[in-house]
Amino acid sequence: GNSVTQMEGPVTLSEEAFLTINCTYTATGYPSLFWYVQYPGEGLQLLLKATKADDKGSNKGFEATYRKETTSFHLEKGSVQVSDSAVYFCALSGRGGSNYKLTFGKGTLLTVNP
Amino acid sequence: NAGVTQTPKFRILKIGQSMTLQCTQDMNHNYMYWYRQDPGMGLKLIYYSVGAGITDKGEVPNGYNVSRSTTEDFPLRLELAAPSQTSVYFCASILSADSYEQYFGPGTRLTVT
């Protein structure tokens, strides 16, 4: 079955530091890949997505590239802000009939200090 | 648009009690989902629905029931609550199987003691 493995947290950074959160996946076929973000006390929000190999998703300064050869979708940001403090989830969905079902990683808590 | 709304926000149940978690979306989405989020464990799919009158089990359906009588509403029923059901519950929706973004509600924090 499908599975997602992401970097264990928590991750603590100073403002303006570089962020990488690793994510690798196991799936049959060609899944779509996502990063969701959960701010304190809220539900999840889609941060970015990539639907095919070599696609780069980007939003709010965050980027992730769909690497089929390494089955990875690492999240990066060049300069984090205190407002980026949240839990980040890597997720995938299958193609075709199961496209609508998401498989989530366990989440990585990011804390950014001023 | 309100998006996906959930009630209640918090609830404490005693072992053996029952309750219904409400979920409503006003985006005319066909697909709806219930997840539970346990600390450090990500989200697990409980049940989902692809349209009114159609529901199916996810990864962890035991101890729960759902119904989908309208497009807007997707309530989750807990019968005979157990401590293992202490969790945060999220409802989500998506327009169709070709859509990518799931829209999440704010969650219900449930404690069973």
PDB file of C-alpha atoms in Angstrom:
ATOM      1  CA  GLY A   1       0.000   0.000   0.000  1.00  0.00           C
ATOM      2  CA  ASN A   2       0.886   3.674  -0.047  1.00  0.00           C
ATOM      3  CA  SER A   3       2.995   5.192   2.709  1.00  0.00           C
ATOM      4  CA  VAL A   4       4.727   8.470   3.520  1.00  0.00           C
ATOM      5  CA  THR A   5       7.763   8.897   5.744  1.00  0.00           C
ATOM      6  CA  GLN A   6       8.773  12.349   6.838  1.00  0.00           C
ATOM      7  CA  MET A   7      11.454  13.803   9.022  1.00  0.00           C
ATOM      8  CA  GLU A   8      10.910  13.414  12.737  1.00  0.00           C
ATOM      9  CA  GLY A   9      10.471  16.603  14.649  1.00  0.00           C
ATOM     10  CA  PRO A  10      10.389  18.852  16.376  1.00  0.00           C
ATOM     11  CA  VAL A  11      12.491  21.261  14.355  1.00  0.00           C
ATOM     12  CA  THR A  12      13.529  24.532  15.992  1.00  0.00           C
ATOM     13  CA  LEU A  13      15.079  27.318  13.932  1.00  0.00           C
ATOM     14  CA  SER A  14      15.929  30.960  14.299  1.00  0.00           C
ATOM     15  CA  GLU A  15      14.206  33.513  12.097  1.00  0.00           C
ATOM     16  CA  GLU A  16      15.765  33.788   8.606  1.00  0.00           C
ATOM     17  CA  ALA A  17      17.306  30.300   8.807  1.00  0.00           C
ATOM     18  CA  PHE A  18      17.044  27.805   5.948  1.00  0.00           C
ATOM     19  CA  LEU A  19      14.448  25.052   6.317  1.00  0.00           C
ATOM     20  CA  THR A  20      14.401  21.539   4.919  1.00  0.00           C
ATOM     21  CA  ILE A  21      11.846  18.911   5.915  1.00  0.00           C
ATOM     22  CA  ASN A  22      12.482  15.561   4.262  1.00  0.00           C
ATOM     23  CA  CYS A  23       9.683  13.442   2.847  1.00  0.00           C
ATOM     24  CA  THR A  24       9.898  10.112   1.011  1.00  0.00           C
ATOM     25  CA  TYR A  25       7.063   7.954  -0.204  1.00  0.00           C
ATOM     26  CA  THR A  26       6.106   4.483  -1.342  1.00  0.00           C
ATOM     27  CA  ALA A  27       3.285   4.174  -3.839  1.00  0.00           C
ATOM     28  CA  THR A  28       2.153   2.212  -6.838  1.00  0.00           C
ATOM     29  CA  GLY A  29       1.852   4.113 -10.079  1.00  0.00           C
ATOM     30  CA  TYR A  30       2.304   7.861 -10.208  1.00  0.00           C
ATOM     31  CA  PRO A  31       0.859   9.602  -7.177  1.00  0.00           C
ATOM     32  CA  SER A  32       0.274  13.300  -6.681  1.00  0.00           C
ATOM     33  CA  LEU A  33       2.246  14.790  -3.796  1.00  0.00           C
ATOM     34  CA  PHE A  34       1.265  17.482  -1.314  1.00  0.00           C
ATOM     35  CA  TRP A  35       2.438  19.484   1.630  1.00  0.00           C
ATOM     36  CA  TYR A  36      -0.255  20.540   4.090  1.00  0.00           C
ATOM     37  CA  VAL A  37       0.284  22.966   6.985  1.00  0.00           C
ATOM     38  CA  GLN A  38      -1.562  23.055  10.303  1.00  0.00           C
ATOM     39  CA  TYR A  39      -1.322  26.255  12.341  1.00  0.00           C
ATOM     40  CA  PRO A  40      -2.017  26.007  16.076  1.00  0.00           C
ATOM     41  CA  GLY A  41      -5.658  25.276  16.825  1.00  0.00           C
ATOM     42  CA  GLU A  42      -6.665  25.048  13.167  1.00  0.00           C
ATOM     43  CA  GLY A  43      -7.379  22.424  10.521  1.00  0.00           C
ATOM     44  CA  LEU A  44      -4.985  21.534   7.736  1.00  0.00           C
ATOM     45  CA  GLN A  45      -4.478  23.795   4.725  1.00  0.00           C
ATOM     46  CA  LEU A  46      -2.928  22.873   1.412  1.00  0.00           C
ATOM     47  CA  LEU A  47       0.493  24.551   1.138  1.00  0.00           C
ATOM     48  CA  LEU A  48       1.669  23.246  -2.238  1.00  0.00           C
ATOM     49  CA  LYS A  49       1.322  20.328  -4.600  1.00  0.00           C
ATOM     50  CA  ALA A  50       3.012  18.551  -7.512  1.00  0.00           C
ATOM     51  CA  THR A  51       1.188  16.170  -9.793  1.00  0.00           C
ATOM     52  CA  LYS A  52       3.945  14.628 -11.919  1.00  0.00           C
ATOM     53  CA  ALA A  53       7.651  13.880 -11.842  1.00  0.00           C
ATOM     54  CA  ASP A  54       9.987  16.918 -11.854  1.00  0.00           C
ATOM     55  CA  ASP A  55       7.123  19.297 -11.076  1.00  0.00           C
ATOM     56  CA  LYS A  56       7.986  21.957  -8.516  1.00  0.00           C
ATOM     57  CA  GLY A  57       5.242  23.148  -6.205  1.00  0.00           C
ATOM     58  CA  SER A  58       5.658  26.538  -4.559  1.00  0.00           C
ATOM     59  CA  ASN A  59       3.706  28.861  -2.286  1.00  0.00           C
ATOM     60  CA  LYS A  60       4.510  31.510   0.347  1.00  0.00           C
ATOM     61  CA  GLY A  61       8.260  31.052  -0.236  1.00  0.00           C
ATOM     62  CA  PHE A  62       8.091  27.278   0.280  1.00  0.00           C
ATOM     63  CA  GLU A  63       9.129  24.888  -2.502  1.00  0.00           C
ATOM     64  CA  ALA A  64       9.171  21.144  -3.091  1.00  0.00           C
ATOM     65  CA  THR A  65      10.184  19.152  -6.177  1.00  0.00           C
ATOM     66  CA  TYR A  66       8.667  15.798  -7.122  1.00  0.00           C
ATOM     67  CA  ARG A  67      11.649  13.451  -7.519  1.00  0.00           C
ATOM     68  CA  LYS A  68      10.520  10.131  -8.916  1.00  0.00           C
ATOM     69  CA  GLU A  69      14.017   8.625  -8.999  1.00  0.00           C
ATOM     70  CA  THR A  70      14.466   9.108  -5.263  1.00  0.00           C
ATOM     71  CA  THR A  71      10.715   8.929  -4.396  1.00  0.00           C
ATOM     72  CA  SER A  72      11.082  12.177  -2.473  1.00  0.00           C
ATOM     73  CA  PHE A  73       9.268  15.491  -2.047  1.00  0.00           C
ATOM     74  CA  HIS A  74      11.374  17.543   0.383  1.00  0.00           C
ATOM     75  CA  LEU A  75      10.003  20.868   1.610  1.00  0.00           C
ATOM     76  CA  GLU A  76      12.369  23.874   1.611  1.00  0.00           C
ATOM     77  CA  LYS A  77      12.250  27.539   2.459  1.00  0.00           C
ATOM     78  CA  GLY A  78      15.174  29.899   2.199  1.00  0.00           C
ATOM     79  CA  SER A  79      14.331  32.187   5.121  1.00  0.00           C
ATOM     80  CA  VAL A  80      11.749  31.166   7.710  1.00  0.00           C
ATOM     81  CA  GLN A  81       9.655  33.572   9.761  1.00  0.00           C
ATOM     82  CA  VAL A  82       8.091  33.249  13.195  1.00  0.00           C
ATOM     83  CA  SER A  83       4.708  33.022  11.450  1.00  0.00           C
ATOM     84  CA  ASP A  84       5.829  29.777   9.752  1.00  0.00           C
ATOM     85  CA  SER A  85       5.660  27.965  13.099  1.00  0.00           C
ATOM     86  CA  ALA A  86       3.233  25.107  12.485  1.00  0.00           C
ATOM     87  CA  VAL A  87       2.995  21.371  11.852  1.00  0.00           C
ATOM     88  CA  TYR A  88       3.813  20.327   8.276  1.00  0.00           C
ATOM     89  CA  PHE A  89       2.390  17.164   6.721  1.00  0.00           C
ATOM     90  CA  CYS A  90       3.587  15.448   3.578  1.00  0.00           C
ATOM     91  CA  ALA A  91       0.857  13.514   1.779  1.00  0.00           C
ATOM     92  CA  LEU A  92       0.173  11.602  -1.403  1.00  0.00           C
ATOM     93  CA  SER A  93      -2.843  10.525  -3.355  1.00  0.00           C
ATOM     94  CA  GLY A  94      -3.152   7.816  -5.955  1.00  0.00           C
ATOM     95  CA  ARG A  95      -4.158   8.328  -9.533  1.00  0.00           C
ATOM     96  CA  GLY A  96      -7.422   7.360 -11.111  1.00  0.00           C
ATOM     97  CA  GLY A  97     -10.157   5.945  -8.942  1.00  0.00           C
ATOM     98  CA  SER A  98      -8.269   6.497  -5.699  1.00  0.00           C
ATOM     99  CA  ASN A  99      -7.077   9.994  -6.513  1.00  0.00           C
ATOM    100  CA  TYR A 100      -9.258  11.439  -3.816  1.00  0.00           C
ATOM    101  CA  LYS A 101      -7.812   9.474  -0.890  1.00  0.00           C
ATOM    102  CA  LEU A 102      -4.839  10.984   0.881  1.00  0.00           C
ATOM    103  CA  THR A 103      -2.124   9.154   2.805  1.00  0.00           C
ATOM    104  CA  PHE A 104      -0.391  11.402   5.334  1.00  0.00           C
ATOM    105  CA  GLY A 105       2.988  11.343   6.989  1.00  0.00           C
ATOM    106  CA  LYS A 106       3.149  11.769  10.765  1.00  0.00           C
ATOM    107  CA  GLY A 107       3.804  15.504  10.605  1.00  0.00           C
ATOM    108  CA  THR A 108       6.798  17.656  11.581  1.00  0.00           C
ATOM    109  CA  LEU A 109       6.449  20.397  14.161  1.00  0.00           C
ATOM    110  CA  LEU A 110       8.396  23.521  13.221  1.00  0.00           C
ATOM    111  CA  THR A 111       9.079  26.257  15.757  1.00  0.00           C
ATOM    112  CA  VAL A 112      10.739  29.466  14.585  1.00  0.00           C
ATOM    113  CA  ASN A 113      12.205  31.735  17.257  1.00  0.00           C
ATOM    114  CA  PRO A 114      12.718  35.480  16.785  1.00  0.00           C
TER     115      PRO A 114
ATOM    116  CA  ASN B   1     -18.576  30.937   2.256  1.00  0.00           C
ATOM    117  CA  ALA B   2     -18.111  29.260   5.606  1.00  0.00           C
ATOM    118  CA  GLY B   3     -16.229  26.305   4.059  1.00  0.00           C
ATOM    119  CA  VAL B   4     -16.197  23.224   6.285  1.00  0.00           C
ATOM    120  CA  THR B   5     -17.662  23.672   9.755  1.00  0.00           C
ATOM    121  CA  GLN B   6     -17.555  21.229  12.651  1.00  0.00           C
ATOM    122  CA  THR B   7     -19.357  21.114  15.973  1.00  0.00           C
ATOM    123  CA  PRO B   8     -18.636  20.865  18.803  1.00  0.00           C
ATOM    124  CA  LYS B   9     -15.076  22.203  19.179  1.00  0.00           C
ATOM    125  CA  PHE B  10     -14.471  20.275  22.390  1.00  0.00           C
ATOM    126  CA  ARG B  11     -16.234  17.440  24.173  1.00  0.00           C
ATOM    127  CA  ILE B  12     -15.580  15.198  27.147  1.00  0.00           C
ATOM    128  CA  LEU B  13     -17.383  11.849  27.182  1.00  0.00           C
ATOM    129  CA  LYS B  14     -17.575   9.128  29.756  1.00  0.00           C
ATOM    130  CA  ILE B  15     -16.784   5.567  28.724  1.00  0.00           C
ATOM    131  CA  GLY B  16     -19.833   3.965  27.126  1.00  0.00           C
ATOM    132  CA  GLN B  17     -21.563   7.216  26.173  1.00  0.00           C
ATOM    133  CA  SER B  18     -22.485   8.037  22.587  1.00  0.00           C
ATOM    134  CA  MET B  19     -22.301  11.218  20.572  1.00  0.00           C
ATOM    135  CA  THR B  20     -22.448  12.613  17.069  1.00  0.00           C
ATOM    136  CA  LEU B  21     -19.816  14.901  15.611  1.00  0.00           C
ATOM    137  CA  GLN B  22     -21.351  17.252  13.078  1.00  0.00           C
ATOM    138  CA  CYS B  23     -19.743  18.304   9.794  1.00  0.00           C
ATOM    139  CA  THR B  24     -21.227  20.635   7.191  1.00  0.00           C
ATOM    140  CA  GLN B  25     -19.757  22.080   4.010  1.00  0.00           C
ATOM    141  CA  ASP B  26     -21.286  24.787   1.838  1.00  0.00           C
ATOM    142  CA  MET B  27     -19.098  24.343  -1.247  1.00  0.00           C
ATOM    143  CA  ASN B  28     -21.291  21.708  -2.920  1.00  0.00           C
ATOM    144  CA  HIS B  29     -18.439  19.209  -2.698  1.00  0.00           C
ATOM    145  CA  ASN B  30     -19.211  15.617  -3.547  1.00  0.00           C
ATOM    146  CA  TYR B  31     -16.537  13.896  -1.470  1.00  0.00           C
ATOM    147  CA  MET B  32     -16.335  14.142   2.287  1.00  0.00           C
ATOM    148  CA  TYR B  33     -13.992  12.518   4.826  1.00  0.00           C
ATOM    149  CA  TRP B  34     -13.518  11.935   8.500  1.00  0.00           C
ATOM    150  CA  TYR B  35      -9.998  11.699   9.912  1.00  0.00           C
ATOM    151  CA  ARG B  36      -8.633  11.278  13.394  1.00  0.00           C
ATOM    152  CA  GLN B  37      -5.350  12.823  14.446  1.00  0.00           C
ATOM    153  CA  ASP B  38      -3.428  11.253  17.294  1.00  0.00           C
ATOM    154  CA  PRO B  39      -0.259  12.918  18.625  1.00  0.00           C
ATOM    155  CA  GLY B  40       2.751  12.113  16.465  1.00  0.00           C
ATOM    156  CA  MET B  41       0.707   9.808  14.245  1.00  0.00           C
ATOM    157  CA  GLY B  42      -0.502  11.966  11.381  1.00  0.00           C
ATOM    158  CA  LEU B  43      -4.066  11.612  10.155  1.00  0.00           C
ATOM    159  CA  LYS B  44      -5.913   8.338   9.731  1.00  0.00           C
ATOM    160  CA  LEU B  45      -8.983   8.032   7.534  1.00  0.00           C
ATOM    161  CA  ILE B  46     -12.058   6.771   9.389  1.00  0.00           C
ATOM    162  CA  TYR B  47     -14.825   6.932   6.776  1.00  0.00           C
ATOM    163  CA  TYR B  48     -15.454   8.724   3.534  1.00  0.00           C
ATOM    164  CA  SER B  49     -18.335   9.448   1.198  1.00  0.00           C
ATOM    165  CA  VAL B  50     -18.353  10.040  -2.544  1.00  0.00           C
ATOM    166  CA  GLY B  51     -21.869  11.470  -2.595  1.00  0.00           C
ATOM    167  CA  ALA B  52     -25.197  11.540  -0.819  1.00  0.00           C
ATOM    168  CA  GLY B  53     -26.246   8.033   0.173  1.00  0.00           C
ATOM    169  CA  ILE B  54     -22.797   6.508  -0.441  1.00  0.00           C
ATOM    170  CA  THR B  55     -20.255   5.861   2.315  1.00  0.00           C
ATOM    171  CA  ASP B  56     -17.264   3.570   2.724  1.00  0.00           C
ATOM    172  CA  LYS B  57     -14.749   2.563   5.366  1.00  0.00           C
ATOM    173  CA  GLY B  58     -11.295   4.018   5.653  1.00  0.00           C
ATOM    174  CA  GLU B  59      -8.311   2.685   7.607  1.00  0.00           C
ATOM    175  CA  VAL B  60      -9.767   2.848  11.134  1.00  0.00           C
ATOM    176  CA  PRO B  61     -13.592   2.522  11.012  1.00  0.00           C
ATOM    177  CA  ASN B  62     -14.171   0.359  14.098  1.00  0.00           C
ATOM    178  CA  GLY B  63     -16.312   2.052  16.748  1.00  0.00           C
ATOM    179  CA  TYR B  64     -17.708   4.650  14.346  1.00  0.00           C
ATOM    180  CA  ASN B  65     -20.635   5.030  11.991  1.00  0.00           C
ATOM    181  CA  VAL B  66     -21.511   7.607   9.354  1.00  0.00           C
ATOM    182  CA  SER B  67     -24.395   8.624   7.157  1.00  0.00           C
ATOM    183  CA  ARG B  68     -24.716  11.005   4.216  1.00  0.00           C
ATOM    184  CA  SER B  69     -28.314  11.957   3.593  1.00  0.00           C
ATOM    185  CA  THR B  70     -27.470  15.313   1.984  1.00  0.00           C
ATOM    186  CA  THR B  71     -24.535  16.709   0.018  1.00  0.00           C
ATOM    187  CA  GLU B  72     -23.803  19.221   2.784  1.00  0.00           C
ATOM    188  CA  ASP B  73     -23.764  17.072   5.915  1.00  0.00           C
ATOM    189  CA  PHE B  74     -21.605  14.143   6.967  1.00  0.00           C
ATOM    190  CA  PRO B  75     -22.079  13.324  10.681  1.00  0.00           C
ATOM    191  CA  LEU B  76     -19.820  10.878  12.518  1.00  0.00           C
ATOM    192  CA  ARG B  77     -21.419   8.759  15.229  1.00  0.00           C
ATOM    193  CA  LEU B  78     -19.513   7.274  18.142  1.00  0.00           C
ATOM    194  CA  GLU B  79     -21.334   4.448  19.887  1.00  0.00           C
ATOM    195  CA  LEU B  80     -20.073   3.195  23.266  1.00  0.00           C
ATOM    196  CA  ALA B  81     -17.148   5.606  23.540  1.00  0.00           C
ATOM    197  CA  ALA B  82     -13.806   4.140  24.611  1.00  0.00           C
ATOM    198  CA  PRO B  83     -10.592   5.835  25.838  1.00  0.00           C
ATOM    199  CA  SER B  84      -8.907   4.762  22.575  1.00  0.00           C
ATOM    200  CA  GLN B  85     -11.214   7.200  20.760  1.00  0.00           C
ATOM    201  CA  THR B  86      -9.652  10.176  22.525  1.00  0.00           C
ATOM    202  CA  SER B  87      -8.346  12.182  19.591  1.00  0.00           C
ATOM    203  CA  VAL B  88      -8.833  15.237  17.432  1.00  0.00           C
ATOM    204  CA  TYR B  89     -11.326  14.633  14.639  1.00  0.00           C
ATOM    205  CA  PHE B  90     -11.202  16.460  11.337  1.00  0.00           C
ATOM    206  CA  CYS B  91     -13.784  16.576   8.610  1.00  0.00           C
ATOM    207  CA  ALA B  92     -12.681  17.417   5.058  1.00  0.00           C
ATOM    208  CA  SER B  93     -14.218  17.749   1.627  1.00  0.00           C
ATOM    209  CA  ILE B  94     -13.170  17.838  -1.998  1.00  0.00           C
ATOM    210  CA  LEU B  95     -15.150  18.752  -5.088  1.00  0.00           C
ATOM    211  CA  SER B  96     -14.490  15.639  -7.175  1.00  0.00           C
ATOM    212  CA  ALA B  97     -12.000  12.842  -7.794  1.00  0.00           C
ATOM    213  CA  ASP B  98     -10.129  15.137 -10.204  1.00  0.00           C
ATOM    214  CA  SER B  99      -9.670  17.854  -7.599  1.00  0.00           C
ATOM    215  CA  TYR B 100      -6.495  18.008  -5.547  1.00  0.00           C
ATOM    216  CA  GLU B 101      -7.133  20.209  -2.546  1.00  0.00           C
ATOM    217  CA  GLN B 102      -8.959  18.819   0.432  1.00  0.00           C
ATOM    218  CA  TYR B 103     -10.604  21.520   2.575  1.00  0.00           C
ATOM    219  CA  PHE B 104     -10.479  20.827   6.286  1.00  0.00           C
ATOM    220  CA  GLY B 105     -12.694  21.893   9.133  1.00  0.00           C
ATOM    221  CA  PRO B 106     -11.208  23.297  12.374  1.00  0.00           C
ATOM    222  CA  GLY B 107     -11.511  19.994  14.233  1.00  0.00           C
ATOM    223  CA  THR B 108     -13.253  18.543  17.290  1.00  0.00           C
ATOM    224  CA  ARG B 109     -11.133  17.641  20.307  1.00  0.00           C
ATOM    225  CA  LEU B 110     -12.699  14.640  22.033  1.00  0.00           C
ATOM    226  CA  THR B 111     -11.640  13.180  25.372  1.00  0.00           C
ATOM    227  CA  VAL B 112     -13.102   9.911  26.641  1.00  0.00           C
ATOM    228  CA  THR B 113     -12.538   9.240  30.347  1.00  0.00           C
TER     229      THR B 113
END
